[in-house]
Amino acid sequence: LKEIKVTLWNEYIQERENPQVKKIYPSGLHRVIAEYLNTKTGLDVRTATLNEPEQGLPDNVLNNTDVLIWWGHVAHDKVNDALVDRIYRRVLDGMGLIVLHSGHFSKIFIKLMGTSCSMSRWREGDENERIWVVNPGHMITNGLPLYFDIPESETFSEFFNIPQPDVLVFISWFKGGEVFRSGCCFYRGKGKIFYFGPGHETIPVYHNKYVLKVIYNAVWWANPSEGPKILIDGGPPSESLEK
Amino acid sequence: LKEIKVTLWNEYIQERENPQVKKIYPSGLHRVIAEYLNTKTGLDVRTATLNEPEQGLPDNVLNNTDVLIWWGHVAHDKVNDALVDRIYRRVLDGMGLIVLHSGHFSKIFIKLMGTSCSMSRWREGDENERIWVVNPGHMITNGLPLYFDIPESETFSEFFNIPQPDVLVFISWFKGGEVFRSGCCFYRGKGKIFYFGPGHETIPVYHNKYVLKVIYNAVWWANPSEGPKILIDGGPPSESLEK
Amino acid sequence: LKEIKVTLWNEYIQERENPQVKKIYPSGLHRVIAEYLNTKTGLDVRTATLNEPEQGLPDNVLNNTDVLIWWGHVAHDKVNDALVDRIYRRVLDGMGLIVLHSGHFSKIFIKLMGTSCSMSRWREGDENERIWVVNPGHMITNGLPLYFDIPESETFSEFFNIPQPDVLVFISWFKGGEVFRSGCCFYRGKGKIFYFGPGHETIPVYHNKYVLKVIYNAVWWANPSEGPKILIDGGPPSESLEK
Amino acid sequence: LKEIKVTLWNEYIQERENPQVKKIYPSGLHRVIAEYLNTKTGLDVRTATLNEPEQGLPDNVLNNTDVLIWWGHVAHDKVNDALVDRIYRRVLDGMGLIVLHSGHFSKIFIKLMGTSCSMSRWREGDENERIWVVNPGHMITNGLPLYFDIPESETFSEFFNIPQPDVLVFISWFKGGEVFRSGCCFYRGKGKIFYFGPGHETIPVYHNKYVLKVIYNAVWWANPSEGPKILIDGGPPSESLEK
């Protein structure tokens, strides 16, 4: 079995500048997720951050990535449009993309969704989030209970301005009164995209075993298949196939 | 019952410059569709073209449009990005959008789909296209037979690089050996989008009674509902709803 | 415009036998819904109950019904299998079906869903149910706010064992900690089916203006289109369509 | 990695009674598929037929099956209703089900779809079937070209009376003028169901390498995940989850 090449991208700003965040993730939240994924077999994990050369994703990295995990929040507008276009083309050509939490407002997610990806309500309320499985046969729910709690979480709420997911896997309940489609699968071109809601930086969400398990499962789901070659830009006219 | 305000937008270039197209649509293909729609009650139809001031869609027109019908082919890149953004926001805010034929490569359709909207094959073969209904309960199939033929048509083929439609209504068969998802419904924000495949400019497709019927039905389907107000760009944090 | 022939079916048992229910719905909950629908134009509303001849739905009624609304709870097993089959065929042939609340366990809903339609949790807790719109462009959300509350409601919870809806319109939040896909659209054959969660008999849910509005909107959505004729049982072999 | 326990069920009648079929599949078509699957690692393959004790699927077999592959045609009505119910419950509890060709009219497929599963047209025309990939990122398309041909095939045609698939993978083109949704994925309960169109018994379809590849891929897709436990029949009321 071929190893899945996973690249974990983090803007990695708040962990360096905000003491509260630094305390939870001293080396960056990407490190915590990477360490977990490294305990698993079948994955070849590396990390990348915004402040690295070519914003961490030069061609030799991006083109050798099977599944890209994306975390961003305060620096969405710093990501180069050219990089966004390169990621976009890689996804349409088969690369898996897992977008975490505030990444809903990243350029790449907005571009791939075709909608504003805004929410009609949100709140840093440190309220209980309860994540319910609504598709218990989906491989992303492997090893999960019917629901699990994140005792303190940022409240994300409907209406979440995304296309209806091809497959909806999780719905979150928030103690303050909101619901949110927090686990969403999308097929786009040859690529698979998974959006996963939890992950506010001031709370140790990525130390939660179920949250990590979901990310791990999603890597397997988003792993590229060797499907047919497609033309991303289209091409010249084709001959008739009539015989 | 409130009348539906329909604006038919056509780039209107080939009908003026290409004698073959001019012969079929002397006043532009938008005029043929508009004349048909004007025979129906409940619609308030106007037309707009690329060469008009503000590319035919100044605010007072766009903001008073319930359903926008879009036909473009050779001048997609001439459409101003600012106009595309205005249309995009209007769709997310509820305006219906019907994209015809070559409009699959329009900026607005690509932006709203989040994919390249390319096809892996296509051909000006003047081959028979047979349009099959695959959702006979959908209102867009009102008054249609199980299939109908366009004796000479441009061949559009899979893989069509769009998101899986929320509801798939038509699949086209082409004599030369291809298939194509030619009737596709998408919900985006508060807006409804219908893509309809047939419509090559060198063939009198918009004189076909079933093609016209589909466009008419789609206007009714895409007509905005008075659903809840949403925030397209998001906003400040919200209070808890707990009681 | 042709009137929509609506038949409201209610098993009508608890309103007669349970004083608590009788107090809320002295003439049956179907009467309350029917009275509301009768204030609207464009509908021709009648009611039917289990204790009527042919369980309220003889051929001349069922075959003249455009949209059937179904409420049942304690007598699902009393409904004749032959009647269930007749309703099933009518739905596949285009009749709209709106299934309310406990109707999730009706024979007809289970048959049309192909799943057990069970819930993994439920509770008569008289807790606040908050119904969130997750598709604000859908006509069933016409005239609704982004969410509305039912201050005391029966708690229905995921995992709700239904097929993923073709279009998901509502998700309910319950104060006790659950979520539920409470507004679900399904296309089946030529028919349209809407499941709507609220409606426990010991609470005046059908006096709520938004609940009534949803039912009214759903009638319009489920109203049959005049789509192509289909063969429900299949038939003999067909000739080639080749030319 | 745990092996996937695959059971291939065939009614196995025409191969014994019809010389034309016997010539193509002397030991039954299930043997040809089983031999192919046995060349792969990771699968534990057995076969079962209608004339075996308990119609080939006693509890100790069915309960130890991860993925059931089903081929039937002339004896759908011979399959015991009790067996159909046992399969139904196994699927809702997670067992994968792959239904081939004429299996569209099997009791188990009709029960799980909730529709008649009929086609509006069909024909034993020995015409070319061309199978197009419309979701090139789906794992069932692994190793496939954009389309492949079955030079002589039975023509299956829309309208195919099934629910809209959760994910549509293949659309077939037939030389005689029809189209057919021939590769359809459904999530039901904890189970995954794949319907695959090709497979007429008088033609060596199951000797085609791409057809076999699709079945193999589908086994991996339909393989059960270890998702949360669900209640198939529902149960008693639950406590509030409020804290």
Short mmCIF file of N, CA, C and O in Angstrom, two decimals, chain B residues 130 132 173, chain C residues 239-243, chain D residues 121 123 127-128 155 173-178:
data_model
loop_
_atom_site.label_atom_id
_atom_site.label_comp_id
_atom_site.label_asym_id
_atom_site.label_seq_id
_atom_site.Cartn_x
_atom_site.Cartn_y
_atom_site.Cartn_z
N ARG B 130 -30.44 13.97 -27.79
CA ARG B 130 -31.71 13.50 -27.22
C ARG B 130 -31.68 13.78 -25.73
O ARG B 130 -30.83 13.26 -25.01
N TRP B 132 -33.07 13.45 -22.13
CA TRP B 132 -33.87 12.53 -21.30
C TRP B 132 -34.19 13.16 -19.97
O TRP B 132 -33.32 13.72 -19.30
N TRP B 173 -28.18 12.52 -24.56
CA TRP B 173 -27.54 11.48 -25.36
C TRP B 173 -27.16 12.12 -26.69
O TRP B 173 -27.96 12.87 -27.26
N GLU C 239 -38.66 -0.65 -28.79
CA GLU C 239 -37.90 -0.58 -30.04
C GLU C 239 -36.67 0.32 -29.88
O GLU C 239 -36.66 1.22 -29.04
N SER C 240 -35.70 0.11 -30.71
CA SER C 240 -34.55 1.02 -30.76
C SER C 240 -35.02 2.40 -31.21
O SER C 240 -35.97 2.54 -31.97
N LEU C 241 -34.36 3.42 -30.69
CA LEU C 241 -34.68 4.80 -31.08
C LEU C 241 -33.71 5.30 -32.16
O LEU C 241 -33.73 6.47 -32.52
N GLU C 242 -32.89 4.41 -32.64
CA GLU C 242 -31.88 4.80 -33.62
C GLU C 242 -32.56 5.23 -34.93
O GLU C 242 -33.61 4.72 -35.28
N LYS C 243 -31.93 6.17 -35.60
CA LYS C 243 -32.48 6.65 -36.87
C LYS C 243 -31.42 6.46 -37.95
O LYS C 243 -30.27 6.76 -37.74
N ARG D 121 -37.97 2.11 -20.36
CA ARG D 121 -37.62 1.42 -21.60
C ARG D 121 -36.52 0.41 -21.32
O ARG D 121 -35.66 0.65 -20.48
N ARG D 123 -34.38 -3.16 -23.61
CA ARG D 123 -34.35 -3.91 -24.88
C ARG D 123 -33.14 -4.83 -24.90
O ARG D 123 -32.05 -4.42 -24.53
N GLU D 127 -26.72 -4.06 -28.26
CA GLU D 127 -26.14 -2.79 -28.74
C GLU D 127 -24.94 -2.41 -27.90
O GLU D 127 -24.79 -2.82 -26.76
N ASN D 128 -24.13 -1.54 -28.45
CA ASN D 128 -22.97 -1.03 -27.71
C ASN D 128 -23.45 -0.19 -26.53
O ASN D 128 -24.26 0.72 -26.68
N THR D 155 -29.93 -3.12 -23.32
CA THR D 155 -30.21 -1.69 -23.17
C THR D 155 -31.14 -1.45 -22.00
O THR D 155 -32.28 -1.94 -21.99
N TRP D 173 -24.37 5.25 -22.08
CA TRP D 173 -24.89 5.63 -23.39
C TRP D 173 -25.15 4.34 -24.15
O TRP D 173 -24.33 3.42 -24.11
N PHE D 174 -26.29 4.25 -24.84
CA PHE D 174 -26.57 3.08 -25.65
C PHE D 174 -26.75 3.50 -27.10
O PHE D 174 -27.39 4.52 -27.38
N LYS D 175 -26.19 2.71 -27.99
CA LYS D 175 -26.20 3.06 -29.41
C LYS D 175 -27.62 3.28 -29.94
O LYS D 175 -27.85 4.13 -30.80
N GLY D 176 -28.58 2.54 -29.38
CA GLY D 176 -29.96 2.66 -29.85
C GLY D 176 -30.67 3.93 -29.41
O GLY D 176 -31.82 4.14 -29.77
N GLY D 177 -30.01 4.77 -28.60
CA GLY D 177 -30.61 6.07 -28.31
C GLY D 177 -30.95 6.36 -26.86
O GLY D 177 -31.52 7.41 -26.57
N GLU D 178 -30.58 5.48 -25.94
CA GLU D 178 -30.97 5.67 -24.55
C GLU D 178 -29.78 6.07 -23.67
O GLU D 178 -28.62 5.89 -24.04
#
